[in-house]
Coordinates of C-alpha atoms and ligand atoms in Angstrom, one line a residue:
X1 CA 0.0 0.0 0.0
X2 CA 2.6 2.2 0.9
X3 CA 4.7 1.8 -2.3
X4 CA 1.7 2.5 -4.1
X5 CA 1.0 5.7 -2.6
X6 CA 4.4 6.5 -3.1
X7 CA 4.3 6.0 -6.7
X8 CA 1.2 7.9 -6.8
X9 CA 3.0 10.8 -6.0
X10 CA 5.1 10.6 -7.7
X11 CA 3.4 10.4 -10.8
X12 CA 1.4 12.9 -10.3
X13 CA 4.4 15.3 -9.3
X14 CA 5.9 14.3 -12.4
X15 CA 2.4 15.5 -14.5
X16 CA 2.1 18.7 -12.2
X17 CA 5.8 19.6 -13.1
X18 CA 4.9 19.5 -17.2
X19 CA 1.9 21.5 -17.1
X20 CA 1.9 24.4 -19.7
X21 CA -1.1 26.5 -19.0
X22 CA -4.6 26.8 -16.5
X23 CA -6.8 23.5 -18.6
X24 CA -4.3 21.1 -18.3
X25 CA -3.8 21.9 -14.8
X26 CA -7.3 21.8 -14.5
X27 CA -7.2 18.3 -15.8
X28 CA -4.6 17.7 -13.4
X29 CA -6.7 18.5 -10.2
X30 CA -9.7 16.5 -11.5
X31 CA -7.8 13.5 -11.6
X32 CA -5.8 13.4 -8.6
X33 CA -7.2 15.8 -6.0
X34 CA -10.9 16.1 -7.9
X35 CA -13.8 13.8 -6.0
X36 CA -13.2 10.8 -8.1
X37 CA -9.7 11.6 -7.8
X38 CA -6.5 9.3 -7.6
X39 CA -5.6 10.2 -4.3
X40 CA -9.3 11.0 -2.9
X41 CA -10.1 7.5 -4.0
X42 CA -7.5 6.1 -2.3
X43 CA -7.9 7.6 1.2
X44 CA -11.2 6.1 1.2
X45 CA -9.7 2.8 0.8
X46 CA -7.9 3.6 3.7
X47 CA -11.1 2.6 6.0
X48 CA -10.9 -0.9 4.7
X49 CA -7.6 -1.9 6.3
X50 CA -6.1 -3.6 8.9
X51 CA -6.2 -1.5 11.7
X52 CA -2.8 -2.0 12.3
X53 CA -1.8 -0.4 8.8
X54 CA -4.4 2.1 8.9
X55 CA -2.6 5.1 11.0
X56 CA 0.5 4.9 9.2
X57 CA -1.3 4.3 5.9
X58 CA -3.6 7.3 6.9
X59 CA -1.3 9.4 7.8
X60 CA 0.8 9.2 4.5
X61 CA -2.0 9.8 2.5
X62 CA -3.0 12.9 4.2
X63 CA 0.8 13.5 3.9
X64 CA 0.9 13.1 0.1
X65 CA -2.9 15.4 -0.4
X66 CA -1.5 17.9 1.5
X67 CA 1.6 18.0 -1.0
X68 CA 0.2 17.9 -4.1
X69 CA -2.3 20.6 -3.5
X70 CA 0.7 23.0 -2.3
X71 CA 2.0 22.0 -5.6
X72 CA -1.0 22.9 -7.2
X73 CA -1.3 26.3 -5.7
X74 CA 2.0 27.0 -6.6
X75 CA 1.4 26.3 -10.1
X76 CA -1.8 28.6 -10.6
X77 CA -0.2 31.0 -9.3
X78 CA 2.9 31.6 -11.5
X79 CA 0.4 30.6 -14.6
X80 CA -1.6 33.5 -13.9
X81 CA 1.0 35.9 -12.7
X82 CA 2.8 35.0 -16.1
X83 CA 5.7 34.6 -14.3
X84 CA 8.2 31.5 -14.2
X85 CA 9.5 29.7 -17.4
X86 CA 5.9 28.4 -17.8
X87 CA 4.4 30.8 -18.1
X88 CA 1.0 30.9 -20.1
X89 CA 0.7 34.4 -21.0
X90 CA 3.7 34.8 -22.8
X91 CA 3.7 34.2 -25.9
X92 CA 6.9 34.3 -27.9
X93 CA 5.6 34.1 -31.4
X94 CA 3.0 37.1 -30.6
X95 CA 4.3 40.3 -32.9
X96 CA 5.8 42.9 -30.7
X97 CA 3.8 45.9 -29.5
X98 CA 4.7 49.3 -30.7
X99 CA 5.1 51.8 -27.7
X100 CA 2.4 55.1 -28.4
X101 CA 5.9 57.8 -29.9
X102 CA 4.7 61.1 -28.8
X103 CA 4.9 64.3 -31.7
X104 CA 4.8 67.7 -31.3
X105 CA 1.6 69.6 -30.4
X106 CA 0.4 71.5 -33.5
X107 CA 0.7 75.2 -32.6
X108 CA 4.7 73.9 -31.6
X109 CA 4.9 72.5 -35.2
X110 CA 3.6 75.9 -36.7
X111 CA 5.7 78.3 -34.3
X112 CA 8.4 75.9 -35.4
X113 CA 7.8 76.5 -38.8
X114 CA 7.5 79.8 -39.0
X115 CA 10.6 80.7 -37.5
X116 CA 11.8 78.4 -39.9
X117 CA 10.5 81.1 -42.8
X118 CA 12.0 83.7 -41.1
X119 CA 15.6 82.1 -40.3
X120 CA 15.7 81.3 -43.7
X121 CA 15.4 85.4 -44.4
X122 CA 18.0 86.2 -41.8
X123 CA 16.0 86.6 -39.0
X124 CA 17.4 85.3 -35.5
X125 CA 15.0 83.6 -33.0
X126 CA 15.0 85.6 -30.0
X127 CA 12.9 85.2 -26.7
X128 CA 11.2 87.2 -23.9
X129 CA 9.8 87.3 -20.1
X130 CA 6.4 86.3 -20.0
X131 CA 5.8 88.5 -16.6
X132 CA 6.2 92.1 -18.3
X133 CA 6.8 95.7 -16.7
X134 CA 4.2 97.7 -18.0
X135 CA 6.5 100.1 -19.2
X136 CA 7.5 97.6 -22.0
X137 CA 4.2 95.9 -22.3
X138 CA 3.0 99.6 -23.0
X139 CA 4.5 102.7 -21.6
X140 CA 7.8 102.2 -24.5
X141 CA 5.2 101.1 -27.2
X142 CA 4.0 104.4 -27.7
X143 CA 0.9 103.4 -25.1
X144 CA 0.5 105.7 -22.1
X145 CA -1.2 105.0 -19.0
X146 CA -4.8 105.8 -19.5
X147 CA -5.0 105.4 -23.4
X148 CA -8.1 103.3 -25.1
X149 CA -5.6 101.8 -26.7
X150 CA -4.8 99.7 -23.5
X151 CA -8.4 98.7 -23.4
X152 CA -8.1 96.0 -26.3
X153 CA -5.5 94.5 -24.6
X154 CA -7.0 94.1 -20.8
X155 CA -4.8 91.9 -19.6
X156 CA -3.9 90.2 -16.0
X157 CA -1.7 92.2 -13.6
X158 CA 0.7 91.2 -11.5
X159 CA 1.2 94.6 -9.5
X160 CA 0.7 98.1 -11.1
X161 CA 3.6 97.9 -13.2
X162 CA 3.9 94.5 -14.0
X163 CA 1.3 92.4 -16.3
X164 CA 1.5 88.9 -18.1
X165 CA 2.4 90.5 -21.6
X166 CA -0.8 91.0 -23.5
X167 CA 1.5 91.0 -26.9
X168 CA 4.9 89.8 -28.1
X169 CA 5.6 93.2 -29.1
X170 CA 7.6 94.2 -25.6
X171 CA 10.2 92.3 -27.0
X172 CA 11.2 94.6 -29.8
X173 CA 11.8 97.4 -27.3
X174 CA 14.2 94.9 -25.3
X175 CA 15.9 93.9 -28.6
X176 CA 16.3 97.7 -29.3
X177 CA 17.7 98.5 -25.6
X178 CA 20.7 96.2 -26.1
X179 CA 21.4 96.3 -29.6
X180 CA 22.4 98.4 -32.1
X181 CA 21.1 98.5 -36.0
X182 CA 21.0 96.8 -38.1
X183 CA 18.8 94.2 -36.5
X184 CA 16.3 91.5 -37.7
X185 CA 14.3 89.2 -35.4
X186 CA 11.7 87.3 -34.6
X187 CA 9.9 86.4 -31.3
X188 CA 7.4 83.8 -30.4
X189 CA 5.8 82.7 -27.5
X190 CA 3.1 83.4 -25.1
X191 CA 0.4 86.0 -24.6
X192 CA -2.5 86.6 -22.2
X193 CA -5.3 88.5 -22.1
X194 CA -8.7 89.3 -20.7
X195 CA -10.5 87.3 -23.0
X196 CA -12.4 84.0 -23.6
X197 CA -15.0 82.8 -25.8
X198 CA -15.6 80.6 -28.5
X199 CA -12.9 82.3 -30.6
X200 CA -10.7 83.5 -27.9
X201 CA -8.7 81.9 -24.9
X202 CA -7.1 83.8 -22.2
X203 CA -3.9 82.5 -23.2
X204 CA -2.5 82.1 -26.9
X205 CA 0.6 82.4 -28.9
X206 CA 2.1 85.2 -31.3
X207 CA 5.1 85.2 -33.3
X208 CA 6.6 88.9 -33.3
X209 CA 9.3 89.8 -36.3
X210 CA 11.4 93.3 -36.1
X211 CA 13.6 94.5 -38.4
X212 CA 15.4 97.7 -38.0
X213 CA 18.3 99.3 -40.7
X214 CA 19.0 102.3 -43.0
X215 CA 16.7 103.0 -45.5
X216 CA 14.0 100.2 -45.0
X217 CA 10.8 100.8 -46.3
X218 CA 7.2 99.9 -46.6
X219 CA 7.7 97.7 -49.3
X220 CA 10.4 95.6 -47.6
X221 CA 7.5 95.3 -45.3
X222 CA 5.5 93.9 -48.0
X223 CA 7.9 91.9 -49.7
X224 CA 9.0 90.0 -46.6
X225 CA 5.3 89.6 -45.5
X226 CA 4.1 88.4 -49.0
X227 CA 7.2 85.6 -48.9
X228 CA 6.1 84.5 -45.9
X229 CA 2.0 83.7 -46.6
X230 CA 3.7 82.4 -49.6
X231 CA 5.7 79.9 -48.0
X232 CA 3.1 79.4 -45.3
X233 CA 0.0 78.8 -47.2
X234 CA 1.4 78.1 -50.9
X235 CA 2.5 80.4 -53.8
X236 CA -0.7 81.4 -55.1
X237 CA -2.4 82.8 -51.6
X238 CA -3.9 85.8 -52.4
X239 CA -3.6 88.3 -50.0
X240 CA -4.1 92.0 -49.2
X241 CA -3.0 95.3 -46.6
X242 CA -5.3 97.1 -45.3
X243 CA -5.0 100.3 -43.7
X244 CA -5.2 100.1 -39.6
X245 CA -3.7 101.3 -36.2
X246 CA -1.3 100.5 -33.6
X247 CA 0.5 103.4 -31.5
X248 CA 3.9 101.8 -31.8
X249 CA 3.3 101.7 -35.9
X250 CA 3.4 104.1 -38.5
X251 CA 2.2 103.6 -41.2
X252 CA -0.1 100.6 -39.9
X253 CA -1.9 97.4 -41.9
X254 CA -3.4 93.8 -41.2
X255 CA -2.5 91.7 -43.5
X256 CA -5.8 89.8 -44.7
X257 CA -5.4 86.5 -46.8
X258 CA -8.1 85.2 -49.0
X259 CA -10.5 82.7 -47.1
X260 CA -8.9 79.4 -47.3
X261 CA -12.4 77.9 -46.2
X262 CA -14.5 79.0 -49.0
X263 CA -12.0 80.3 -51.0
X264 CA -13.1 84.5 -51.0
X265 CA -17.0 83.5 -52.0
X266 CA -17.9 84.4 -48.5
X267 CA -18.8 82.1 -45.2
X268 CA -19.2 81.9 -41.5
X269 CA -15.5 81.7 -40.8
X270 CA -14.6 84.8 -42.9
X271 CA -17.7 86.6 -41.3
X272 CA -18.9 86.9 -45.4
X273 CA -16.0 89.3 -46.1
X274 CA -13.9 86.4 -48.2
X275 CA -10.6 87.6 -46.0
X276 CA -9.2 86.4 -43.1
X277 CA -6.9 88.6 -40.7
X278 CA -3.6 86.9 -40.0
X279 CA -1.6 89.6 -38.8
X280 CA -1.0 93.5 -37.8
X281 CA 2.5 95.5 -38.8
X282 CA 3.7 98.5 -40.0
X283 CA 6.9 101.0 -40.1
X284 CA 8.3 101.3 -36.3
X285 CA 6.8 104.6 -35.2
X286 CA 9.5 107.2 -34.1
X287 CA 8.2 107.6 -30.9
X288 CA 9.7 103.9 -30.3
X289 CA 12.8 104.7 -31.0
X290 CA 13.1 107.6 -28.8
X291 CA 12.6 105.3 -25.7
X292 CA 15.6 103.0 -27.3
X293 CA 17.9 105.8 -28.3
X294 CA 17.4 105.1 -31.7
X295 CA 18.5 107.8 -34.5
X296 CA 15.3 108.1 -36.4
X297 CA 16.8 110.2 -38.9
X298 CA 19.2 107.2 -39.6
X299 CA 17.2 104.7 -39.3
X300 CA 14.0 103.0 -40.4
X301 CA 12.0 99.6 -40.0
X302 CA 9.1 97.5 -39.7
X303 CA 7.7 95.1 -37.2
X304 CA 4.6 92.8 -37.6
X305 CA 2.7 90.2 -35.4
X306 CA 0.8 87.6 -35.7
X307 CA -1.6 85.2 -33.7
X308 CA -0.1 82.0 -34.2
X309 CA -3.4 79.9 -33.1
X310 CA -4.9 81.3 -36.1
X311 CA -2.4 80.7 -38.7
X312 CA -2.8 77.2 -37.4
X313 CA -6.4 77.0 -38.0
X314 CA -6.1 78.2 -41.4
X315 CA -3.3 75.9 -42.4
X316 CA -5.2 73.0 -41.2
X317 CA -9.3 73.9 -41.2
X318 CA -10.2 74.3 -37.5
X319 CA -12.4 75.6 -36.9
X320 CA -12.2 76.0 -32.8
X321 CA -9.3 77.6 -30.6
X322 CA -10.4 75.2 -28.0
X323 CA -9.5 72.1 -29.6
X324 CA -5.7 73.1 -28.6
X325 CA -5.9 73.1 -25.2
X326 CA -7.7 70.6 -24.8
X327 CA -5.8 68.2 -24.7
X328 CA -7.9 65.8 -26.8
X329 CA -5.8 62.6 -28.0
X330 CA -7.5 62.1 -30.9
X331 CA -7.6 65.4 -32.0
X332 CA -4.1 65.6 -31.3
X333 CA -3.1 62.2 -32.7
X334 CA -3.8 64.2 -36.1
X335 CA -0.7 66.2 -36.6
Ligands
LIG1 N1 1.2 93.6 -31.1 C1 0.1 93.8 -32.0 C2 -1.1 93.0 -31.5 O1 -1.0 92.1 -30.6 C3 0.4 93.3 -33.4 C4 1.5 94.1 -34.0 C5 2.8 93.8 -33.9 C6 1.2 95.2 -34.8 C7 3.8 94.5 -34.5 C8 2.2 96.0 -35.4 C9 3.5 95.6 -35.3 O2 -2.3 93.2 -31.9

């Protein structure tokens, strides 16, 4: 009887030892530890002995269950934790998963881009502090205290004299204070304002551009402007420069390009005019370059700026500023 136990086990530690995954270990507890079992059948045998063999007998048995279902255990564990060389779950053959590669968000690709148009002109990529004193925010633009002009451009401040820039045109006046002529940059980065609807978020993107030398005029203003929607949006963009204001410009136009939704019929995103504003410049206004100690006798220049949220809409046909900050994977996954 003994022996036979004995060989019992170890047959069935044997079968437990080759077991691959959770049915044929299954199959395993059904026929040795199951009710109709191997070893269940053969403790009930155990009754029928001599009484002299049955303790010892007994006590094996119970000896030998007790193993086996540790064993067992054992073995469901690492073939659910898929861990140990038999491990079920892993599955050499399957074809390799490819990790989720991250991109660049798309107003980074177009701020990239445009910079790219401008390096390629000469233009060096120059930054500034988003936290602004108001005097280069305003006061050195050619925008006093108490002018409307400040009123477009509510803004968030900090203390009375310093603001999170409304604009990226501060930044010319710092390029001004620590350099000499002839100089041609461009700035991007981020703005904040007042502001939020549908069409507007309190915080957005411009790209400022500055360039400063003798005898620059408005049609180096132009030209540069009409390379870059050119370059931007394809060589035959129409687009157009229409008279406007800024206190730190003068002369002073938006640049308007023809609708790229309906193509200058008239729509809802064009407001039925068949333009779209991308931009606002014009020739440096004097009174700049008297807070810069600029000679404007000598010199001359022109600086423009653009809202780089909407260039991105037009070069892609979005048609909500939200969708950028939303953070919306599968709006994102696009670009
Ligand atoms: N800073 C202006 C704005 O935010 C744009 C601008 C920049 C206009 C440079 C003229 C020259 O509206």
């Amino acid at each position: 009887m003994k022996d036979q136990l004995l060989e019992l086990e170890e047959r069935a530690i044997e079968e437990i030892e080759a077991v691959h995954d959770l049915s044929e270990l299954e199959k395993f507890r059904i026929k040795y530890l199951g009710k109709k079992g191997q070893v269940t059948s053969f403790m009930k045998n155990v009754g029928g002995l001599a009484p002299e063999e049955r303790p010892k007998i007994g006590k094996l048995a119970n000896l030998v269950k007790t193993n086996l279902s540790q064993r067992f255990q054992e073995a469901k564990k690492t073939l659910i934790s898929g861990k140990g060389d038999r491990a079920e779950l892993f599955d050499a053959t399957l074809p390799g998963r490819e990790p989720l590669r991250g991109h660049l968000h798309p107003i980074t690709l177009v701020i990239k881009e445009v910079c790219q148009i401008f390096s390629r002109m000469g233009f060096r990529v120059v930054k500034g502090p988003n936290v602004e004193l108001d005097y280069y925010n305003f006061e050195a633009l050619n925008i006093p205290k108490d002018h409307p002009a400040r009123d477009m451009q509510d803004t968030f401040y900090i203390s009375d004299n310093v603001v999170l820039r409304t604009h990226t045109s501060p930044i010319q006046v710092r390029v001004m204070e620590t350099r000499k002529p002839p100089v041609s940059v461009i700035a991007p980065g981020k703005v904040y304002r007042r502001d939020s609807d549908v069409s507007h978020t309190p915080m957005f993107h411009q790209v400022e551009g500055l360039l400063v030398d003798r005898d620059v005029s408005f049609g180096d203003l132009k030209g540069t402007l009409t390379s870059f929607v050119h370059q931007m949006f394809g060589g035959d963009t129409r687009l157009r420069f229409r008279p406007s204001f800024f206190p730190f410009t003068e002369p002073s136009a938006e640049v308007d390009i023809l609708c790229v939704i309906c193509g200058g019929k008239g729509c809802r995103t064009c407001a039925h005019t068949g333009w779209l504003e991308i931009l606002g410049s014009g020739m440096v206004d004097p009174e700049v370059y008297r807070f810069v100690d600029y000679d404007a006798d000598i010199y001359s220049g022109f600086a423009f700026g653009m809202g780089i949220e909407r260039i991105a809409m037009l070069k892609y046909g979005i048609d909500d500023i939200q969708l950028f900050f939303k953070n919306d994977m599968q709006f994102l996954r696009q670009f």
